PDB file of C-alpha atoms in Angstrom:
ATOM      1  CA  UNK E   1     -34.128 -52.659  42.310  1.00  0.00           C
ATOM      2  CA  UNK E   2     -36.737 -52.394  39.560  1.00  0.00           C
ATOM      3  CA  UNK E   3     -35.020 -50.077  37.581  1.00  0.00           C
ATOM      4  CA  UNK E   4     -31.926 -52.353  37.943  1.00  0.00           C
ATOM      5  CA  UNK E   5     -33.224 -55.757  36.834  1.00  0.00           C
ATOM      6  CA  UNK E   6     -35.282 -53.856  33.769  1.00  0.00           C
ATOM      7  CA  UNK E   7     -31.717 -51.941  32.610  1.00  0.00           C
ATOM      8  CA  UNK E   8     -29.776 -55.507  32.940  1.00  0.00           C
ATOM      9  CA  UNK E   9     -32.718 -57.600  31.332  1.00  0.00           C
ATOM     10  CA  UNK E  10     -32.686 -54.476  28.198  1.00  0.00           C
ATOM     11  CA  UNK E  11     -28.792 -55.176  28.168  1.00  0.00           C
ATOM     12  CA  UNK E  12     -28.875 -58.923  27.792  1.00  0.00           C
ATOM     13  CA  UNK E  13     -31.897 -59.079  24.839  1.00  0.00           C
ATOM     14  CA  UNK E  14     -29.507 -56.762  23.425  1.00  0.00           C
ATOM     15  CA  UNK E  15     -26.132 -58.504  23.740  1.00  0.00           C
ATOM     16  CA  UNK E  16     -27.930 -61.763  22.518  1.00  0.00           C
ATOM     17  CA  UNK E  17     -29.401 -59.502  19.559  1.00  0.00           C
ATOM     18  CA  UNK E  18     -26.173 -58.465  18.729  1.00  0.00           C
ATOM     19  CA  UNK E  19     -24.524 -61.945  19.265  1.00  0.00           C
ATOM     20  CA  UNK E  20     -27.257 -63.525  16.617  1.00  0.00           C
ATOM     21  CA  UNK E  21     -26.830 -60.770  14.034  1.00  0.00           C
ATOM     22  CA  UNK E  22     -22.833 -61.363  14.022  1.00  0.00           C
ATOM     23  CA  UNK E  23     -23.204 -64.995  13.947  1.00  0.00           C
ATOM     24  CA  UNK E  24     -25.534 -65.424  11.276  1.00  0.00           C
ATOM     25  CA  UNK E  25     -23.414 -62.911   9.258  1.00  0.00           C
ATOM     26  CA  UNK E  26     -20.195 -64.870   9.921  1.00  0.00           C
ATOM     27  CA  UNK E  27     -21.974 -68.464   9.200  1.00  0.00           C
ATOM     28  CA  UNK E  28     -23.341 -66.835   5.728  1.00  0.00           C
ATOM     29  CA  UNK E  29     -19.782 -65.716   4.368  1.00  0.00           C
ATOM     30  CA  UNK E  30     -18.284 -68.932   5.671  1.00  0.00           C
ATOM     31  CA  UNK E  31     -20.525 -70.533   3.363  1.00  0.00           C
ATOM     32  CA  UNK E  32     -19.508 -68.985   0.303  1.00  0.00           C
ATOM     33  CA  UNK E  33     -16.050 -70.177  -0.728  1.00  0.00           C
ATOM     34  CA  UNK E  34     -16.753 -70.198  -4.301  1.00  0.00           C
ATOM     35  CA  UNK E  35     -17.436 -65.762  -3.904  1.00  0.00           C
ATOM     36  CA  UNK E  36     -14.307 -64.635  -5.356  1.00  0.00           C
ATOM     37  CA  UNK E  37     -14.266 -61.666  -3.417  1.00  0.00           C
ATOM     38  CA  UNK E  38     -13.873 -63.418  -0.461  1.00  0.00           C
ATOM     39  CA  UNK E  39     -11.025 -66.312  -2.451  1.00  0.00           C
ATOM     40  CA  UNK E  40      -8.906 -63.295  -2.344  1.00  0.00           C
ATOM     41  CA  UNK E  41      -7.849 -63.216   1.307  1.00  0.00           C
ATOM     42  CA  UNK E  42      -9.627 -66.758   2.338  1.00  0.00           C
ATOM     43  CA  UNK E  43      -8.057 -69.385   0.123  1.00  0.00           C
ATOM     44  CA  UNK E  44      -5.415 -70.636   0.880  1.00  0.00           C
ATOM     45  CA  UNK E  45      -3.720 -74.530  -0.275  1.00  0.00           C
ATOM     46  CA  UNK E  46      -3.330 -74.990   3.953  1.00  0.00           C
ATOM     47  CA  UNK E  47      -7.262 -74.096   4.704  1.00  0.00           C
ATOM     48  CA  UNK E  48      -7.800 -76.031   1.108  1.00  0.00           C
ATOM     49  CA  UNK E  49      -9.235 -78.989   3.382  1.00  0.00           C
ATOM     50  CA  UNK E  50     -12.212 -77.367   4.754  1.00  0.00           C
ATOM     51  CA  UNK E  51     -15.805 -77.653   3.187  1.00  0.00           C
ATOM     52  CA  UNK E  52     -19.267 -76.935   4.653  1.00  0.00           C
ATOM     53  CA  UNK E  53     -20.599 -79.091   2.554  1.00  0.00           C
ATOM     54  CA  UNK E  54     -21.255 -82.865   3.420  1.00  0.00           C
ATOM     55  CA  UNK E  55     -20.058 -85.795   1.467  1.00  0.00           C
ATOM     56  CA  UNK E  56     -21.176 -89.202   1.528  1.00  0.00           C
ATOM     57  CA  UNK E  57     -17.789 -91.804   1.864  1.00  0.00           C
ATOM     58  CA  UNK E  58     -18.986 -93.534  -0.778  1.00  0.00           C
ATOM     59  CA  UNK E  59     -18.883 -90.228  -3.001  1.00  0.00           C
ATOM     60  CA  UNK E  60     -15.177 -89.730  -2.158  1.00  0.00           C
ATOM     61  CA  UNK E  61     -13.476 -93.223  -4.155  1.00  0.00           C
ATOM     62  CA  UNK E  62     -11.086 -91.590  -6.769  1.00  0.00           C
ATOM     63  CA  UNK E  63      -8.954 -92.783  -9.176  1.00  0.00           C
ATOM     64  CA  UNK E  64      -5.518 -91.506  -9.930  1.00  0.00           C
ATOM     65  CA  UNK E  65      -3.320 -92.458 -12.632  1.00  0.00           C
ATOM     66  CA  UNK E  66       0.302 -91.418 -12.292  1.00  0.00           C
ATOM     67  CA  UNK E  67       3.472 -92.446 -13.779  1.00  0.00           C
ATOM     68  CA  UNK E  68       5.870 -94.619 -11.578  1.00  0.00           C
ATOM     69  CA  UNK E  69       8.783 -92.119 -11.373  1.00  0.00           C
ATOM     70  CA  UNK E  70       6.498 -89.034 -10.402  1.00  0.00           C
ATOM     71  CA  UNK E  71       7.108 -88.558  -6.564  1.00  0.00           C
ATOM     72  CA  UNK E  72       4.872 -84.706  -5.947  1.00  0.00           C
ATOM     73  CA  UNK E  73       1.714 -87.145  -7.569  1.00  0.00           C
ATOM     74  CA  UNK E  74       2.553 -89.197  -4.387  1.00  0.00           C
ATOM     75  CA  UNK E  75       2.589 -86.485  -2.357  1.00  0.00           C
ATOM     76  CA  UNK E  76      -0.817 -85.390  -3.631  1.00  0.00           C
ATOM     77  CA  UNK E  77      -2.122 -88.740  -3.491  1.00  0.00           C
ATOM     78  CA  UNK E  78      -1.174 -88.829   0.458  1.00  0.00           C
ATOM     79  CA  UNK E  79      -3.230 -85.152   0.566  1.00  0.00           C
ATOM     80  CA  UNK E  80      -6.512 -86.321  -0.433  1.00  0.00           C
ATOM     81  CA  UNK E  81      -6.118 -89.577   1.502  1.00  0.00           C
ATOM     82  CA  UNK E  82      -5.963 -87.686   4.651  1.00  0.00           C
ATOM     83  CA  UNK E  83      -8.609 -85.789   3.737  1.00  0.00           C
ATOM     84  CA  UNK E  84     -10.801 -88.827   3.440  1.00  0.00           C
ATOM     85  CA  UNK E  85     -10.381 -89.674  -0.076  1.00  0.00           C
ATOM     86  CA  UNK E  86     -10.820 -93.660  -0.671  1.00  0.00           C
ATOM     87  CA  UNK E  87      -8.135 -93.692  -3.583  1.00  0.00           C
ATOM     88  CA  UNK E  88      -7.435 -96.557  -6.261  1.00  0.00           C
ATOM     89  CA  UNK E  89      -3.835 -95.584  -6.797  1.00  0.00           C
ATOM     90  CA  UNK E  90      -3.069 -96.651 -10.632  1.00  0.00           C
ATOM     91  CA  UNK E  91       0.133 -96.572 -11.763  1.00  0.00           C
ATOM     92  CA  UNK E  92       0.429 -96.242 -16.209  1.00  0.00           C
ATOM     93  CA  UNK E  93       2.517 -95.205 -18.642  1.00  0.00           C
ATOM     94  CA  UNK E  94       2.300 -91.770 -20.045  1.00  0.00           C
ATOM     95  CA  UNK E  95       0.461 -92.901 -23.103  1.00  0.00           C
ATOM     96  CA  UNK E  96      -1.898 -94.791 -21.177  1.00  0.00           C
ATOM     97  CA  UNK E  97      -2.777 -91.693 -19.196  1.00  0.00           C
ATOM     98  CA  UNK E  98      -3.326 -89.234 -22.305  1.00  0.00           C
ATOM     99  CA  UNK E  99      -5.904 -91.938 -23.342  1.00  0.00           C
ATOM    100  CA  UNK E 100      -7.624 -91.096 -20.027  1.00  0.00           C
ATOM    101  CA  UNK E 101      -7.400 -87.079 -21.037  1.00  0.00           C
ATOM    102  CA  UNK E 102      -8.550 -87.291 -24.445  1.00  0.00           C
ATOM    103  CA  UNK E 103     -11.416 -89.030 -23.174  1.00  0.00           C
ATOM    104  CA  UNK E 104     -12.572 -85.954 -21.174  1.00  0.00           C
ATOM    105  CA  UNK E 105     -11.284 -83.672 -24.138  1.00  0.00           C
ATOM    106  CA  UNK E 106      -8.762 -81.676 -21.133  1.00  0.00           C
ATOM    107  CA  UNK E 107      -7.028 -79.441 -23.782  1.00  0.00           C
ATOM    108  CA  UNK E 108      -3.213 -79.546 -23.599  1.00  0.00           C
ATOM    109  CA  UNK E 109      -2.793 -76.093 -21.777  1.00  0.00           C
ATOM    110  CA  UNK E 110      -4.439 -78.000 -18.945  1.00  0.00           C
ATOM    111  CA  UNK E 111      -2.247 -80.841 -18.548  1.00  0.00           C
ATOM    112  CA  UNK E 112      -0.090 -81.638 -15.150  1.00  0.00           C
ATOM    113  CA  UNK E 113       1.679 -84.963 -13.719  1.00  0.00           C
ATOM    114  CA  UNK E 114      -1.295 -86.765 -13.093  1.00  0.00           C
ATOM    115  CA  UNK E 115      -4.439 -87.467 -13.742  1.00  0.00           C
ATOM    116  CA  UNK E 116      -7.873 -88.728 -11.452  1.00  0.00           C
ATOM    117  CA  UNK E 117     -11.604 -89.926 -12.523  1.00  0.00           C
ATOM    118  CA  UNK E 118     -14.043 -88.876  -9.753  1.00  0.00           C
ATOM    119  CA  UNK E 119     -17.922 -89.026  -9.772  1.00  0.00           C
ATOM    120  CA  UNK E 120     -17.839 -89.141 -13.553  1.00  0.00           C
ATOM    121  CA  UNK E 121     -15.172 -85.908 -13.606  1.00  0.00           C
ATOM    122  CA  UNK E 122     -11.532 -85.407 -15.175  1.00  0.00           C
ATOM    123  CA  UNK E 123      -9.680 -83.760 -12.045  1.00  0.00           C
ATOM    124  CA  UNK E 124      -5.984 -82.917 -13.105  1.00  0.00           C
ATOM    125  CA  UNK E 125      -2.942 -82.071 -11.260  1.00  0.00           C
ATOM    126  CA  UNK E 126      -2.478 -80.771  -7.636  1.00  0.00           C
ATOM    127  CA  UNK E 127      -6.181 -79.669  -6.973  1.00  0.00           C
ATOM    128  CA  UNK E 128      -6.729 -78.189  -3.254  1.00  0.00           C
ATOM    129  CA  UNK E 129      -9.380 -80.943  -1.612  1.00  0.00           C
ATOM    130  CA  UNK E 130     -11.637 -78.325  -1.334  1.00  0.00           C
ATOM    131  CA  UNK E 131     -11.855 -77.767  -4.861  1.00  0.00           C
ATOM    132  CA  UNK E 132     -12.707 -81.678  -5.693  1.00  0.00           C
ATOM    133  CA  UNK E 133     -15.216 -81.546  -2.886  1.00  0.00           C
ATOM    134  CA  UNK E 134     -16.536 -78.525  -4.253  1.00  0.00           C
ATOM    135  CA  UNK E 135     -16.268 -80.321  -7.731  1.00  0.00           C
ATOM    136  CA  UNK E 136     -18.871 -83.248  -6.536  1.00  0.00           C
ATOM    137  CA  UNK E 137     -20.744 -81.736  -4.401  1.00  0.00           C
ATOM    138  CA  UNK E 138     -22.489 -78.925  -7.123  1.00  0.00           C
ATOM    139  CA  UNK E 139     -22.145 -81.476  -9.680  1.00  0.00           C
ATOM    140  CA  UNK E 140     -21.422 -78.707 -12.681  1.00  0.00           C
ATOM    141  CA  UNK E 141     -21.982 -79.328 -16.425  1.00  0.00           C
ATOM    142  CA  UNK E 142     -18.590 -80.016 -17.060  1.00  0.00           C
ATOM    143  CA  UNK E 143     -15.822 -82.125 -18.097  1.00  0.00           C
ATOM    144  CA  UNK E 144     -13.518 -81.648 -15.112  1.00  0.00           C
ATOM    145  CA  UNK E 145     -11.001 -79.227 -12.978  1.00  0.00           C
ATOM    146  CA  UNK E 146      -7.245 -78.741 -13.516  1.00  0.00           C
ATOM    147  CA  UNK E 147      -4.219 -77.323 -11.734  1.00  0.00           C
ATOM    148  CA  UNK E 148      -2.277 -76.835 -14.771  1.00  0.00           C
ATOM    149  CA  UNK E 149       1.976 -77.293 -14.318  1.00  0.00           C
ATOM    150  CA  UNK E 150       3.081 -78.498 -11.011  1.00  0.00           C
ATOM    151  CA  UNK E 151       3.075 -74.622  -9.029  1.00  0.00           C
ATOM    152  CA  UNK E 152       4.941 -74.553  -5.930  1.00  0.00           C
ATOM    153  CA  UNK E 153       2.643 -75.060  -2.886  1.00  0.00           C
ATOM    154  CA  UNK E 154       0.342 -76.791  -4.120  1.00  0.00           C
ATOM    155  CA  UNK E 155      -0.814 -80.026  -2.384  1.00  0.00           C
ATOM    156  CA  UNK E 156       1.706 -82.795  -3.380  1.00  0.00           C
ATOM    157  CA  UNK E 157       4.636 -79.705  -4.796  1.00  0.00           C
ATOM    158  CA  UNK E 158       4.787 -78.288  -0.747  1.00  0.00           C
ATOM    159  CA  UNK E 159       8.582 -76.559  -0.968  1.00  0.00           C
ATOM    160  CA  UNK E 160       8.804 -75.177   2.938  1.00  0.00           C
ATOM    161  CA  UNK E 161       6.728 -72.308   2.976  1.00  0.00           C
ATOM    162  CA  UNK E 162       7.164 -70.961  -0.570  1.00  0.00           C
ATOM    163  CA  UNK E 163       3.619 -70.732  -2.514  1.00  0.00           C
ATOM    164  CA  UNK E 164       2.903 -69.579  -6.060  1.00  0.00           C
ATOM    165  CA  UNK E 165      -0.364 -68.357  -6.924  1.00  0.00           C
ATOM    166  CA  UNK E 166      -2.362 -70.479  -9.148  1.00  0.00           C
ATOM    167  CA  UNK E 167      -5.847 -71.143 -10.967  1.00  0.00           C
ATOM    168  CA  UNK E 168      -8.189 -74.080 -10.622  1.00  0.00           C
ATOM    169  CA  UNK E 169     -10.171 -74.458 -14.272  1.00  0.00           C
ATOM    170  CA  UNK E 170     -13.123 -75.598 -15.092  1.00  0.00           C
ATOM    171  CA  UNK E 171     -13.406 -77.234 -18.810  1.00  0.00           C
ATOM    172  CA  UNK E 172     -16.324 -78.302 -20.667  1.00  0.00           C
ATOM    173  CA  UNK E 173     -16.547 -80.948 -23.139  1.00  0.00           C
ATOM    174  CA  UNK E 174     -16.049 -78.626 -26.196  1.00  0.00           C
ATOM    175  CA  UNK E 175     -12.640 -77.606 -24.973  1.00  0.00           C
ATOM    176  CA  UNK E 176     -13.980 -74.308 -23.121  1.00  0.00           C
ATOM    177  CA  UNK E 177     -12.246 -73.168 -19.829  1.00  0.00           C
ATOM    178  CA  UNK E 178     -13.344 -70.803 -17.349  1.00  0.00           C
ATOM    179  CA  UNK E 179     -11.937 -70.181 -13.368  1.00  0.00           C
ATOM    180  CA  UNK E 180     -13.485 -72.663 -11.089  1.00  0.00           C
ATOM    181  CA  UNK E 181     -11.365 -71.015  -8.260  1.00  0.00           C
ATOM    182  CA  UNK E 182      -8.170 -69.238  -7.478  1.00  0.00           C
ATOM    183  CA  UNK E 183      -5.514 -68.719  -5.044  1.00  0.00           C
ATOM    184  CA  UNK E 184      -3.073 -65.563  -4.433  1.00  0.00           C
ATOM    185  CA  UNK E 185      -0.146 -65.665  -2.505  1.00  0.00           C
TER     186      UNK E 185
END
């Protein structure tokens, strides 16, 4: 009976070992969203909601500026609200919205339907929530993020289950862009 109880008590320490090992591996990768290695297979616009990170309500009141014919910057507009976005919809003419984008200095390539001020950020076009919580949560030295075009799956341009891949940049205030995050499809 000795001999039993000492085999089973060796098999459970180990089990649990194992258990902990696994589960702190899976809990560190989880936590790395921006690795790219990992965007490849992880990111994805349906998943785009998810964040470990924890945001304050009052850190989630954004501004968009759309035109009034635009219907996909709806769209988008009803993504980050259920995602638990506090949004001051503002609807502007076209002019009035480039106004907003020079102010940032987003460089044309960059442009999309609409535009949104966040946390003292430019964020343009249909950006995954992920990517905007990501956005204020590091607080980067930059201007803003942009979804440039309208590309098919993205939140707000959701065509059935057709997805192009697509690029989230980052821009700085001198005009420089860089990849702030990607997703293939």
């Amino acid at each position: 009976m000795k001999k039993f109880f000492s085999n089973w008590m060796q098999s459970l320490i180990a089990g649990v070992a194992v258990a902990g090992v696994l589960g702190t591996a899976y809990w560190f990768f989880v936590s790395l969203p921006e690795n790219p290695t990992l965007s490849t297979t992880t990111n994805t616009v349906a998943n785009s909601a998810s964040t470990t990170t924890y945001l304050a309500p009052q850190e989630l009141n954004i501004a968009v500026y759309r035109t009034p014919t635009c219907g996909c910057c709806k769209g988008w507009v009803e993504h980050i609200k259920q995602n638990g976005f506090q949004v001051t919809d503002i609807v502007k003419p076209e002019s009035e919205i480039q106004t907003i984008r020079q102010k940032y200095n987003l460089p044309s390539d960059l442009t999309s339907c609409h535009t949104s001020e966040i946390a003292g950020y430019l964020v343009e076009g249909h950006i995954p929530v992920a990517d905007v919580k990501r956005l204020i949560a590091q607080k980067p030295d930059i201007a803003g993020i942009s979804v440039p075009g309208m590309p098919i799956g993205t939140p707000g341009m959701e065509i059935g289950d057709r997805k192009q891949s697509f690029d989230v940049f980052a821009f700085e205030k001198d005009g420089q862009t860089r990849v702030f995050n990607f997703y293939k499809f």
